[in-house]
Amino acid sequence: MRFVDEYRDAEKARALSAKIAGLCEPGRQYKFMEVCGGHTHTIYKHGLEDYLPESVTLVHGPGCPVCVIPMGRVDDAIALAEQPDVIMTSFGDMMRVPGGRGSFFDSKAAGTDIRMVYSPLDALKVARQNPDKHVVFMAIGFETTAPSTAMTVLRAEAEGIENFSIFCNHVTIIPAIKAILDSPDLRLDGFIGPGHVSTVIGCRPYEFIASEHGKPLVTAGFEPLDILQSVYMLLVQLAEGRSEVENQYGRVVPWDGNQVALKAVGEVMELRPYFEWRGLGFISHSALRMREKFASFDAERHFDLPGVRVADPKACQCGEVLKGVLKPWECKVFGTACTPETPIGTCMVSSEGACAAYYNFGRFSRERVRQASRPEPVTIETGARRE
Amino acid sequence: MTEQRQANWAEEAVREHAEDVHDHELAQYPSGVEHPSREQQVLDRIEKARARKPKVKEERITLAHGAGGKATQSLVEAIFLDSFRNPLLEPLEDAAIVTANGTSLAFTTDSYVVSPLFFPGGDIGDLAVNGTVNDLAVSGAKPMHLSAGFILEEGFPVADLRRIVASMAAAAAAAGVTIVTGDTKVVQRGKADGCYINTAGVGVREPGCELGVATARPGDAVLVSGPVGEHGMTIMLARGELDIEAELESDTASMHELVAGLMKADVGVRAMRDATRGGVATILNEVAQAAGVAVVVNEDDVPVRAEVRGACELLGIDPLYVACEGRLVTIVDGAHTEEALAALRSHPLGAEAAVIGRIADDPPGLVLLNTGFGGTRIVDLLVGDPLPRIC
Amino acid sequence: MCLGIPGEVIEIMPEQPDLAKVDVSGVKRAINIGLLTDDPPGPGDWVLIHVGFALSKIDEEEARAAMEFLEGIGQAYEDELEALLSSKIDEKG
């Protein structure tokens, strides 16, 4: 596959890995946060940590839109699905996410009509096909996904479709990064920036991270070489004493983002005063809701929702994991009470949550895995040996 | 502030594992102690939690219970095996091995509820015969006779039923089996999805045939008989909800000849499995757990058709978990790897067979993947069906 | 956080100009290109697909430059190694 396979090349990875090792100052520990859950998924799916020296640690950030939805919002969505003559539509990602009283799958088993869709436009299609029902779309996602929801609402308005509304849970990435930067117990050396969010918002919104907080940020693509290259670019910046915003993912991310997409979002949605993020708490101006002008497409205005907050169990240490203070396996309930089957905290919820990725893909001593998987001694041509 | 309450299920889960949490607190080392040992403690704790007797916590059956992953495993072990327990059932292989008048028989059953009933490459009738024939074949038996039970929905077109039955007759003839008994029930409109079929089958085993995933041992080779995931992806796309077009056909086929050829080649076959629901990854996990070995797979060696890969990338699904209906996963003595591969490739169904990995001794119970990128990771059991994802 | 897959535009749908048929490794789907009205893609262009929408047109020039950099790193590493070796040999000599 073009633009995919060439970024999964093991040989280039080895050269880059050697470069990365060469850039690390002896005795210094480096901690970089990949903000985006998609990056976390790539890192584990391809076993990327095998290419990083011990002194480089990747901290898995809060950029998983499924994980950060508070349990109370899932309960609200299920309450919507329980309304008479409602069809709830959702991306597959949300189906297994438990709220305070179970998941979409549990609700479906109890008799509600919840359908999986690939695109918000497919949800609109369900509305067209079922004029006697009201179709709600469970909108989740960062700035990457919000434009698709906005375009779908604009389309629904143009077509005069009245039996369609959005349960808007779109969130914005910058306030979450700010919340992390403001956390007192956090020590990070730089950020791997979210590539697909940046196709929409561009790279400028990150400039405060470099200028005010003195941390370099490299916007990165989602293939493993993309991530390895951004680690390299971060280390070069640190070695040269720079902190700038750089774009590793220039093939997809324009520096100024996608103005058409931003305009569509701005037309249909506005910032909420505050929104609760699982694991991080309430963050101001961190989420979107439908504008008054589009009230007829707003499920929150259409229906009366319980709006009850559900507290995460006290034993859950997701907040610390999200800030990189704890490694997933250092959490008290990791792998015992909290597993991908019964995810207690946000990081275990979706396959790109830090804990789920670690549990599914990396749950073993790396040294033992390495030994088992590569029994033949690998001969590395090093200068020392040739000498 | 808004009203607040607790998630009872989550609090219960924490309480239930309180003992483990307590262990964890005891194991808190003073700072300065090396991490790996602490990590190992955590990993041991997880293994302990995983080894617990499976429980079905849900109040109702969900679709995950039928998906072939962890939820299915819990359901089978906690509800069915717990009540029916006997030595013939306990191995939970594709077929039970029973003896009648000194003859060793393989006996199996399977129900078919595919939607849509007709799809590129076959229909529910093909599946109902081939699936059961394959379960017998991989148990080392020559498939002989099948039963067929039909649950039909009021209003189901007779023409469709004729078409399905014709497929079954053709598939049975191709597999050299006869359908010798059956049953028909009709349920009210809306109580079934047109047509469900159950088949059971018996086959005769060669004397002295010792097969089973528990017999895999370090040094063995792992092979698949062809590209993976075609059936599952064909069905997912044939449902039409995803609006994705691809030139894909189900791989449904009866593997009795392929299996017979492999057994005849005398290549030290330890185990064979029909990679259906849950895909190749699920089979390999069963091998790792049953035999207490590590299964090491090379990602680049697993054959996957370009279209299956494209659809998987688009939907965020791993082809290792996508169902096949005519693909064999087999573990053979490592000394005979090449002969086993040649035996599979000599049959048209195995033309694209490949060696995808090997059995190692450590870490026991795990499937490891050498990724194409040159890294390593675990391949775990899925919780439920692979779902299309956006993130 | 967001699955985005590159695909090649095969055709713009004649009746619905905001839809394009896009090919991903032999798999085809109609994708909405309404977010790319500033620089509409045509057949042969590659786009990044997310939830049924094209979010961005892939810049082939940028992709080539990035690939050259990656290839260069491998070469530069070899060269440096060579240089290091010869300088050490010189010292000894």
mmCIF file of N, CA, C and O in Angstrom, chain A residues 41-91:
data_model
loop_
_atom_site.group_PDB
_atom_site.id
_atom_site.type_symbol
_atom_site.label_atom_id
_atom_site.label_comp_id
_atom_site.label_asym_id
_atom_site.label_seq_id
_atom_site.Cartn_x
_atom_site.Cartn_y
_atom_site.Cartn_z
ATOM 1 N N HIS A 41 -1.281 3.438 19.656
ATOM 2 C CA HIS A 41 -1.654 2.204 18.974
ATOM 3 C C HIS A 41 -0.539 1.760 18.020
ATOM 4 O O HIS A 41 -0.141 0.599 18.015
ATOM 5 N N THR A 42 -0.029 2.708 17.225
ATOM 6 C CA THR A 42 1.052 2.390 16.282
ATOM 7 C C THR A 42 2.284 1.877 17.019
ATOM 8 O O THR A 42 2.908 0.897 16.615
ATOM 9 N N ILE A 43 2.630 2.551 18.111
ATOM 10 C CA ILE A 43 3.836 2.193 18.868
ATOM 11 C C ILE A 43 3.764 0.736 19.324
ATOM 12 O O ILE A 43 4.702 -0.036 19.160
ATOM 13 N N TYR A 44 2.616 0.336 19.847
ATOM 14 C CA TYR A 44 2.482 -1.037 20.329
ATOM 15 C C TYR A 44 2.255 -2.019 19.209
ATOM 16 O O TYR A 44 2.803 -3.117 19.207
ATOM 17 N N LYS A 45 1.440 -1.638 18.221
ATOM 18 C CA LYS A 45 1.096 -2.575 17.148
ATOM 19 C C LYS A 45 2.352 -3.004 16.381
ATOM 20 O O LYS A 45 2.463 -4.133 15.937
ATOM 21 N N HIS A 46 3.293 -2.077 16.204
ATOM 22 C CA HIS A 46 4.487 -2.399 15.428
ATOM 23 C C HIS A 46 5.699 -2.730 16.302
ATOM 24 O O HIS A 46 6.770 -2.999 15.782
ATOM 25 N N GLY A 47 5.534 -2.669 17.599
ATOM 26 C CA GLY A 47 6.647 -2.975 18.491
ATOM 27 C C GLY A 47 7.763 -1.947 18.377
ATOM 28 O O GLY A 47 8.943 -2.272 18.416
ATOM 29 N N LEU A 48 7.384 -0.677 18.290
ATOM 30 C CA LEU A 48 8.344 0.388 18.006
ATOM 31 C C LEU A 48 9.360 0.617 19.132
ATOM 32 O O LEU A 48 10.488 1.030 18.886
ATOM 33 N N GLU A 49 8.950 0.299 20.364
ATOM 34 C CA GLU A 49 9.863 0.562 21.482
ATOM 35 C C GLU A 49 11.153 -0.258 21.384
ATOM 36 O O GLU A 49 12.158 0.094 21.984
ATOM 37 N N ASP A 50 11.100 -1.339 20.590
ATOM 38 C CA ASP A 50 12.322 -2.129 20.387
ATOM 39 C C ASP A 50 13.430 -1.309 19.730
ATOM 40 O O ASP A 50 14.590 -1.680 19.782
ATOM 41 N N TYR A 51 13.072 -0.221 19.065
ATOM 42 C CA TYR A 51 14.058 0.607 18.371
ATOM 43 C C TYR A 51 14.546 1.783 19.209
ATOM 44 O O TYR A 51 15.357 2.569 18.757
ATOM 45 N N LEU A 52 13.980 1.935 20.413
ATOM 46 C CA LEU A 52 14.363 3.083 21.229
ATOM 47 C C LEU A 52 15.342 2.666 22.314
ATOM 48 O O LEU A 52 15.191 1.595 22.905
ATOM 49 N N PRO A 53 16.341 3.517 22.580
ATOM 50 C CA PRO A 53 17.253 3.191 23.684
ATOM 51 C C PRO A 53 16.518 3.263 25.023
ATOM 52 O O PRO A 53 15.469 3.904 25.126
ATOM 53 N N GLU A 54 17.074 2.607 26.025
ATOM 54 C CA GLU A 54 16.459 2.586 27.366
ATOM 55 C C GLU A 54 16.206 3.990 27.904
ATOM 56 O O GLU A 54 15.283 4.212 28.678
ATOM 57 N N SER A 55 17.032 4.931 27.472
ATOM 58 C CA SER A 55 16.928 6.268 28.065
ATOM 59 C C SER A 55 15.787 7.089 27.468
ATOM 60 O O SER A 55 15.507 8.182 27.935
ATOM 61 N N VAL A 56 15.126 6.591 26.423
ATOM 62 C CA VAL A 56 13.984 7.322 25.859
ATOM 63 C C VAL A 56 12.692 6.624 26.262
ATOM 64 O O VAL A 56 12.493 5.452 25.985
ATOM 65 N N THR A 57 11.819 7.356 26.975
ATOM 66 C CA THR A 57 10.536 6.814 27.398
ATOM 67 C C THR A 57 9.430 7.564 26.683
ATOM 68 O O THR A 57 9.461 8.792 26.610
ATOM 69 N N LEU A 58 8.459 6.815 26.165
ATOM 70 C CA LEU A 58 7.295 7.454 25.562
ATOM 71 C C LEU A 58 6.145 7.412 26.560
ATOM 72 O O LEU A 58 5.819 6.363 27.110
ATOM 73 N N VAL A 59 5.571 8.575 26.813
ATOM 74 C CA VAL A 59 4.442 8.684 27.731
ATOM 75 C C VAL A 59 3.184 8.830 26.882
ATOM 76 O O VAL A 59 3.152 9.632 25.954
ATOM 77 N N HIS A 60 2.178 8.024 27.204
ATOM 78 C CA HIS A 60 0.993 7.993 26.352
ATOM 79 C C HIS A 60 -0.031 9.002 26.830
ATOM 80 O O HIS A 60 -0.542 8.903 27.935
ATOM 81 N N GLY A 61 -0.342 9.954 25.963
ATOM 82 C CA GLY A 61 -1.177 11.089 26.360
ATOM 83 C C GLY A 61 -2.673 10.850 26.279
ATOM 84 O O GLY A 61 -3.121 9.725 26.121
ATOM 85 N N PRO A 62 -3.450 11.923 26.401
ATOM 86 C CA PRO A 62 -4.901 11.828 26.558
ATOM 87 C C PRO A 62 -5.678 11.815 25.247
ATOM 88 O O PRO A 62 -6.895 11.901 25.264
ATOM 89 N N GLY A 63 -4.991 11.688 24.110
ATOM 90 C CA GLY A 63 -5.672 11.879 22.836
ATOM 91 C C GLY A 63 -6.422 10.686 22.307
ATOM 92 O O GLY A 63 -6.230 10.280 21.176
ATOM 93 N N CYS A 64 -7.277 10.105 23.130
ATOM 94 C CA CYS A 64 -8.133 9.016 22.666
ATOM 95 C C CYS A 64 -9.563 9.438 22.948
ATOM 96 O O CYS A 64 -9.986 9.465 24.090
ATOM 97 N N PRO A 65 -10.312 9.821 21.913
ATOM 98 C CA PRO A 65 -11.623 10.429 22.129
ATOM 99 C C PRO A 65 -12.618 9.484 22.787
ATOM 100 O O PRO A 65 -13.543 9.938 23.468
ATOM 101 N N VAL A 66 -12.430 8.191 22.595
ATOM 102 C CA VAL A 66 -13.328 7.226 23.224
ATOM 103 C C VAL A 66 -13.047 7.154 24.719
ATOM 104 O O VAL A 66 -13.956 7.143 25.547
ATOM 105 N N CYS A 67 -11.745 7.158 25.034
ATOM 106 C CA CYS A 67 -11.357 6.983 26.433
ATOM 107 C C CYS A 67 -11.784 8.162 27.303
ATOM 108 O O CYS A 67 -12.098 7.977 28.471
ATOM 109 N N VAL A 68 -11.740 9.360 26.750
ATOM 110 C CA VAL A 68 -11.943 10.532 27.617
ATOM 111 C C VAL A 68 -13.408 10.856 27.860
ATOM 112 O O VAL A 68 -13.733 11.710 28.678
ATOM 113 N N ILE A 69 -14.315 10.167 27.162
ATOM 114 C CA ILE A 69 -15.749 10.417 27.386
ATOM 115 C C ILE A 69 -16.109 9.939 28.798
ATOM 116 O O ILE A 69 -15.932 8.771 29.121
ATOM 117 N N PRO A 70 -16.628 10.828 29.642
ATOM 118 C CA PRO A 70 -16.965 10.401 31.000
ATOM 119 C C PRO A 70 -18.121 9.404 31.001
ATOM 120 O O PRO A 70 -18.967 9.424 30.107
ATOM 121 N N MET A 71 -18.140 8.535 32.017
ATOM 122 C CA MET A 71 -19.160 7.486 32.071
ATOM 123 C C MET A 71 -20.570 8.064 32.064
ATOM 124 O O MET A 71 -21.490 7.475 31.504
ATOM 125 N N GLY A 72 -20.748 9.220 32.682
ATOM 126 C CA GLY A 72 -22.071 9.848 32.724
ATOM 127 C C GLY A 72 -22.598 10.166 31.329
ATOM 128 O O GLY A 72 -23.802 10.092 31.068
ATOM 129 N N ARG A 73 -21.685 10.522 30.409
ATOM 130 C CA ARG A 73 -22.120 10.827 29.042
ATOM 131 C C ARG A 73 -22.558 9.548 28.319
ATOM 132 O O ARG A 73 -23.456 9.584 27.484
ATOM 133 N N VAL A 74 -21.899 8.428 28.624
ATOM 134 C CA VAL A 74 -22.322 7.150 28.038
ATOM 135 C C VAL A 74 -23.722 6.810 28.549
ATOM 136 O O VAL A 74 -24.603 6.406 27.776
ATOM 137 N N ASP A 75 -23.940 7.029 29.856
ATOM 138 C CA ASP A 75 -25.279 6.782 30.419
ATOM 139 C C ASP A 75 -26.324 7.666 29.736
ATOM 140 O O ASP A 75 -27.432 7.219 29.434
ATOM 141 N N ASP A 76 -25.951 8.935 29.482
ATOM 142 C CA ASP A 76 -26.872 9.840 28.794
ATOM 143 C C ASP A 76 -27.198 9.310 27.398
ATOM 144 O O ASP A 76 -28.351 9.357 26.952
ATOM 145 N N ALA A 77 -26.186 8.825 26.711
ATOM 146 C CA ALA A 77 -26.392 8.311 25.353
ATOM 147 C C ALA A 77 -27.316 7.098 25.386
ATOM 148 O O ALA A 77 -28.200 6.952 24.535
ATOM 149 N N ILE A 78 -27.150 6.258 26.413
ATOM 150 C CA ILE A 78 -28.022 5.083 26.530
ATOM 151 C C ILE A 78 -29.449 5.525 26.862
ATOM 152 O O ILE A 78 -30.419 4.989 26.322
ATOM 153 N N ALA A 79 -29.561 6.557 27.688
ATOM 154 C CA ALA A 79 -30.891 7.102 27.993
ATOM 155 C C ALA A 79 -31.551 7.605 26.708
ATOM 156 O O ALA A 79 -32.762 7.450 26.515
ATOM 157 N N LEU A 80 -30.758 8.188 25.817
ATOM 158 C CA LEU A 80 -31.285 8.632 24.517
ATOM 159 C C LEU A 80 -31.789 7.439 23.710
ATOM 160 O O LEU A 80 -32.875 7.476 23.132
ATOM 161 N N ALA A 81 -30.981 6.380 23.694
ATOM 162 C CA ALA A 81 -31.346 5.192 22.921
ATOM 163 C C ALA A 81 -32.608 4.544 23.466
ATOM 164 O O ALA A 81 -33.343 3.879 22.736
ATOM 165 N N GLU A 82 -32.880 4.772 24.767
ATOM 166 C CA GLU A 82 -34.056 4.164 25.401
ATOM 167 C C GLU A 82 -35.344 4.932 25.128
ATOM 168 O O GLU A 82 -36.432 4.461 25.438
ATOM 169 N N GLN A 83 -35.221 6.146 24.557
ATOM 170 C CA GLN A 83 -36.419 6.923 24.240
ATOM 171 C C GLN A 83 -37.218 6.164 23.177
ATOM 172 O O GLN A 83 -36.642 5.502 22.324
ATOM 173 N N PRO A 84 -38.562 6.288 23.212
ATOM 174 C CA PRO A 84 -39.348 5.586 22.200
ATOM 175 C C PRO A 84 -39.012 6.087 20.794
ATOM 176 O O PRO A 84 -38.777 7.284 20.594
ATOM 177 N N ASP A 85 -38.982 5.174 19.850
ATOM 178 C CA ASP A 85 -38.764 5.494 18.436
ATOM 179 C C ASP A 85 -37.437 6.193 18.149
ATOM 180 O O ASP A 85 -37.359 7.023 17.247
ATOM 181 N N VAL A 86 -36.433 5.885 18.942
ATOM 182 C CA VAL A 86 -35.109 6.449 18.662
ATOM 183 C C VAL A 86 -34.190 5.343 18.140
ATOM 184 O O VAL A 86 -34.188 4.227 18.652
ATOM 185 N N ILE A 87 -33.444 5.663 17.085
ATOM 186 C CA ILE A 87 -32.350 4.795 16.652
ATOM 187 C C ILE A 87 -31.056 5.531 16.994
ATOM 188 O O ILE A 87 -30.864 6.671 16.568
ATOM 189 N N MET A 88 -30.204 4.901 17.802
ATOM 190 C CA MET A 88 -28.908 5.507 18.127
ATOM 191 C C MET A 88 -27.883 4.963 17.144
ATOM 192 O O MET A 88 -27.864 3.774 16.847
ATOM 193 N N THR A 89 -27.051 5.856 16.602
ATOM 194 C CA THR A 89 -25.988 5.402 15.703
ATOM 195 C C THR A 89 -24.643 5.807 16.294
ATOM 196 O O THR A 89 -24.519 6.858 16.928
ATOM 197 N N SER A 90 -23.655 4.947 16.090
ATOM 198 C CA SER A 90 -22.369 5.182 16.739
ATOM 199 C C SER A 90 -21.249 4.538 15.943
ATOM 200 O O SER A 90 -21.468 3.558 15.240
ATOM 201 N N PHE A 91 -20.049 5.067 16.074
ATOM 202 C CA PHE A 91 -18.869 4.381 15.554
ATOM 203 C C PHE A 91 -18.671 3.099 16.366
ATOM 204 O O PHE A 91 -19.059 3.035 17.547
#
